[in-house]
Short mmCIF file of C-alpha atoms in Angstrom, two decimals:
data_model
loop_
_atom_site.label_atom_id
_atom_site.label_comp_id
_atom_site.label_asym_id
_atom_site.label_seq_id
_atom_site.Cartn_x
_atom_site.Cartn_y
_atom_site.Cartn_z
CA UNK A 1 0.00 0.00 0.00
CA UNK A 2 3.05 2.32 0.22
CA UNK A 3 2.78 3.06 -3.53
CA UNK A 4 -0.79 4.31 -3.27
CA UNK A 5 -1.05 7.79 -4.75
CA UNK A 6 -3.16 9.98 -2.47
CA UNK A 7 -3.82 13.65 -3.26
CA UNK A 8 -2.67 15.99 -0.52
CA UNK A 9 -4.65 19.08 -1.56
CA UNK A 10 -8.33 19.91 -1.63
CA UNK A 11 -10.87 18.21 0.60
CA UNK A 12 -8.81 15.09 1.24
CA UNK A 13 -7.06 16.30 4.36
CA UNK A 14 -6.65 15.59 8.03
CA UNK A 15 -8.53 12.55 9.30
CA UNK A 16 -9.55 11.41 5.82
CA UNK A 17 -5.94 11.36 4.71
CA UNK A 18 -4.92 9.46 7.82
CA UNK A 19 -7.60 6.85 7.17
CA UNK A 20 -6.39 6.28 3.61
CA UNK A 21 -2.80 5.87 4.79
CA UNK A 22 -3.85 3.54 7.62
CA UNK A 23 -2.92 -0.15 7.09
CA UNK A 24 -5.93 -1.18 9.19
CA UNK A 25 -8.27 0.55 6.74
CA UNK A 26 -6.91 -1.34 3.76
CA UNK A 27 -6.83 -4.59 5.73
CA UNK A 28 -10.54 -4.12 6.39
CA UNK A 29 -11.14 -3.42 2.71
CA UNK A 30 -9.40 -6.64 1.73
CA UNK A 31 -11.36 -8.51 4.43
CA UNK A 32 -14.64 -7.15 3.06
CA UNK A 33 -13.73 -8.07 -0.53
CA UNK A 34 -12.81 -11.64 0.44
CA UNK A 35 -16.24 -12.05 2.03
CA UNK A 36 -18.32 -9.97 -0.33
CA UNK A 37 -16.85 -11.13 -3.63
CA UNK A 38 -18.16 -14.74 -3.54
CA UNK A 39 -21.55 -13.55 -2.28
CA UNK A 40 -21.87 -11.00 -5.08
CA UNK A 41 -21.26 -13.84 -7.57
CA UNK A 42 -24.26 -15.64 -6.07
CA UNK A 43 -26.40 -12.52 -6.50
CA UNK A 44 -25.26 -12.17 -10.11
CA UNK A 45 -26.21 -15.78 -10.71
CA UNK A 46 -29.72 -15.16 -9.36
CA UNK A 47 -30.09 -12.14 -11.64
CA UNK A 48 -28.81 -13.93 -14.76
CA UNK A 49 -31.17 -13.83 -17.71
CA UNK A 50 -29.53 -16.43 -19.98
CA UNK A 51 -30.63 -19.42 -17.91
CA UNK A 52 -32.98 -19.95 -14.97
CA UNK A 53 -30.81 -20.10 -11.81
CA UNK A 54 -32.96 -22.57 -9.88
CA UNK A 55 -30.65 -25.49 -10.66
CA UNK A 56 -27.54 -23.63 -9.52
CA UNK A 57 -28.39 -21.68 -6.36
CA UNK A 58 -27.97 -24.47 -3.80
CA UNK A 59 -24.52 -25.32 -5.12
CA UNK A 60 -23.58 -21.63 -5.50
CA UNK A 61 -24.08 -20.97 -1.78
CA UNK A 62 -21.80 -23.91 -0.91
CA UNK A 63 -19.13 -22.70 -3.35
CA UNK A 64 -19.32 -19.16 -1.97
CA UNK A 65 -18.70 -20.44 1.55
CA UNK A 66 -15.81 -22.59 0.33
CA UNK A 67 -14.27 -19.57 -1.42
CA UNK A 68 -14.59 -17.44 1.70
CA UNK A 69 -13.08 -20.18 3.84
CA UNK A 70 -10.15 -20.60 1.45
CA UNK A 71 -9.37 -16.88 1.65
CA UNK A 72 -8.63 -16.97 5.37
CA UNK A 73 -6.18 -18.99 7.43
CA UNK A 74 -7.98 -18.22 10.70
CA UNK A 75 -11.50 -19.56 11.16
CA UNK A 76 -12.30 -16.75 13.58
CA UNK A 77 -12.19 -14.27 10.70
CA UNK A 78 -15.17 -15.81 8.92
CA UNK A 79 -17.02 -17.78 11.62
CA UNK A 80 -19.48 -14.95 12.34
CA UNK A 81 -20.00 -14.40 8.62
CA UNK A 82 -20.92 -18.07 8.16
CA UNK A 83 -23.42 -17.79 10.99
CA UNK A 84 -25.09 -14.87 9.23
CA UNK A 85 -25.10 -16.65 5.86
CA UNK A 86 -26.55 -19.83 7.36
CA UNK A 87 -29.23 -17.90 9.23
CA UNK A 88 -30.31 -16.04 6.12
CA UNK A 89 -30.09 -19.18 3.97
CA UNK A 90 -32.18 -21.27 6.37
CA UNK A 91 -34.82 -18.63 7.04
CA UNK A 92 -35.13 -16.83 3.70
CA UNK A 93 -33.47 -18.64 0.82
CA UNK A 94 -33.29 -22.37 1.38
CA UNK A 95 -36.30 -24.25 0.04
CA UNK A 96 -37.15 -27.68 -1.34
CA UNK A 97 -37.12 -26.15 -4.81
CA UNK A 98 -33.44 -25.29 -4.55
CA UNK A 99 -32.66 -28.82 -3.39
CA UNK A 100 -34.62 -30.37 -6.25
CA UNK A 101 -32.98 -27.96 -8.69
CA UNK A 102 -29.53 -29.21 -7.74
CA UNK A 103 -30.50 -32.90 -7.94
CA UNK A 104 -32.08 -32.42 -11.36
CA UNK A 105 -29.31 -30.28 -12.84
CA UNK A 106 -27.21 -32.72 -14.91
CA UNK A 107 -24.27 -30.33 -15.09
CA UNK A 108 -23.82 -30.51 -11.31
CA UNK A 109 -25.38 -33.85 -10.42
CA UNK A 110 -23.10 -36.17 -12.36
CA UNK A 111 -19.91 -34.34 -11.38
CA UNK A 112 -20.81 -34.30 -7.68
CA UNK A 113 -22.91 -37.45 -7.43
CA UNK A 114 -21.10 -38.98 -4.46
CA UNK A 115 -21.36 -35.83 -2.37
CA UNK A 116 -24.95 -35.18 -3.41
CA UNK A 117 -26.07 -38.71 -2.61
CA UNK A 118 -24.70 -38.35 0.92
CA UNK A 119 -26.43 -35.02 1.62
CA UNK A 120 -29.47 -35.94 3.74
CA UNK A 121 -30.95 -32.40 4.04
CA UNK A 122 -30.70 -32.07 0.26
CA UNK A 123 -32.72 -35.23 -0.29
CA UNK A 124 -35.27 -34.25 2.32
CA UNK A 125 -35.83 -31.10 0.30
CA UNK A 126 -35.99 -33.03 -2.97
CA UNK A 127 -38.69 -35.41 -1.77
CA UNK A 128 -40.58 -32.61 -0.08
CA UNK A 129 -40.61 -30.79 -3.40
CA UNK A 130 -42.08 -33.84 -5.15
CA UNK A 131 -44.72 -34.14 -2.44
CA UNK A 132 -45.75 -30.48 -2.82
CA UNK A 133 -45.67 -30.14 -6.60
CA UNK A 134 -47.00 -33.59 -7.53
CA UNK A 135 -50.21 -34.36 -5.61
CA UNK A 136 -50.96 -37.65 -7.38
CA UNK A 137 -49.29 -40.50 -5.50
CA UNK A 138 -49.18 -42.67 -8.61
CA UNK A 139 -47.14 -40.02 -10.43
CA UNK A 140 -44.87 -39.59 -7.40
CA UNK A 141 -44.13 -43.32 -7.53
CA UNK A 142 -43.33 -43.13 -11.24
CA UNK A 143 -40.95 -40.23 -10.67
CA UNK A 144 -39.04 -42.11 -7.97
CA UNK A 145 -38.91 -45.25 -10.17
CA UNK A 146 -37.64 -43.31 -13.18
CA UNK A 147 -34.99 -41.49 -11.16
CA UNK A 148 -32.69 -44.54 -11.24
CA UNK A 149 -32.51 -44.26 -15.06
CA UNK A 150 -31.35 -40.67 -14.70
CA UNK A 151 -28.94 -41.45 -11.88
CA UNK A 152 -27.32 -44.35 -13.76
CA UNK A 153 -27.30 -42.42 -17.06
CA UNK A 154 -29.21 -45.12 -18.95
CA UNK A 155 -31.24 -45.11 -22.17
CA UNK A 156 -31.31 -41.60 -23.69
CA UNK A 157 -29.15 -40.30 -20.85
CA UNK A 158 -26.22 -42.53 -21.87
CA UNK A 159 -25.98 -41.17 -25.39
CA UNK A 160 -22.74 -39.34 -26.14
CA UNK A 161 -24.63 -36.21 -27.07
CA UNK A 162 -26.51 -36.21 -23.77
CA UNK A 163 -23.28 -36.67 -21.81
CA UNK A 164 -21.43 -34.04 -23.84
CA UNK A 165 -24.23 -31.48 -23.58
CA UNK A 166 -24.73 -31.72 -19.80
CA UNK A 167 -22.60 -28.59 -19.50
CA UNK A 168 -23.40 -26.83 -22.74
CA UNK A 169 -27.19 -26.86 -22.73
CA UNK A 170 -29.34 -25.26 -20.06
CA UNK A 171 -30.79 -27.89 -17.69
CA UNK A 172 -34.30 -27.22 -19.01
CA UNK A 173 -33.30 -27.72 -22.65
CA UNK A 174 -31.29 -30.81 -21.73
CA UNK A 175 -34.29 -32.42 -20.08
CA UNK A 176 -36.55 -31.49 -23.00
CA UNK A 177 -34.18 -33.17 -25.42
CA UNK A 178 -33.02 -36.24 -23.49
CA UNK A 179 -35.63 -36.92 -20.82
CA UNK A 180 -38.11 -38.86 -22.99
CA UNK A 181 -37.24 -42.22 -21.43
CA UNK A 182 -38.43 -40.84 -18.08
CA UNK A 183 -41.52 -38.82 -19.03
CA UNK A 184 -42.86 -38.17 -15.54
CA UNK A 185 -39.47 -37.23 -14.16
CA UNK A 186 -38.91 -35.10 -17.26
CA UNK A 187 -42.06 -33.06 -16.64
CA UNK A 188 -41.17 -32.62 -12.98
CA UNK A 189 -37.60 -31.56 -13.80
CA UNK A 190 -38.71 -29.03 -16.39
CA UNK A 191 -41.27 -27.59 -13.97
CA UNK A 192 -38.67 -27.12 -11.22
CA UNK A 193 -35.77 -25.94 -13.38
CA UNK A 194 -37.91 -23.44 -15.31
CA UNK A 195 -38.74 -21.47 -12.17
CA UNK A 196 -36.98 -18.14 -11.71
CA UNK A 197 -35.58 -16.32 -8.67
CA UNK A 198 -35.68 -12.68 -7.67
CA UNK A 199 -33.20 -10.18 -6.25
CA UNK A 200 -35.93 -7.76 -5.19
CA UNK A 201 -35.32 -8.33 -1.47
CA UNK A 202 -31.60 -7.66 -1.82
CA UNK A 203 -32.21 -4.61 -3.99
CA UNK A 204 -34.50 -3.10 -1.34
CA UNK A 205 -31.81 -3.63 1.27
#
């Protein structure tokens, strides 16, 4: 910070000048950027117009926390921040829809299958979403039966095009094109992944 050019004339005098030359000020700026940067990326994802973010938000929060954690060597520097993020996530943001969106997003599911399959809260949300959006028990049963075809990448899902386009097509378009061997799961996936999110609450703040 010793090379920072600070004007010495005009309004930037006295206490303001001392603040700008203070190492503690710039340390706090860096601290804020390490925490705020990953969270701003999540907000940009929510506001993205190219693809519905429903299939990415659950994973994005986890990645933001991992990025924040990796930026600090001392847990005490981000512990309180994690408490705030978790409180807001649990009370305002986390929902069964976000859980189902992650499970049904082929771009993320197949690359993180082992971790996803071991995430009990995630699966609670997924099944809760099925229960809320699909009232017919017979259709619920068909969705759970057809899920194994998706999980094991069988039938249309095992085609080279389907595998190659997991990361190039939007999740909704991918399911429209390759989900025909699981018609009930396909309809459910498209319904969930087509939903949009809003930044209106953050913008008001």
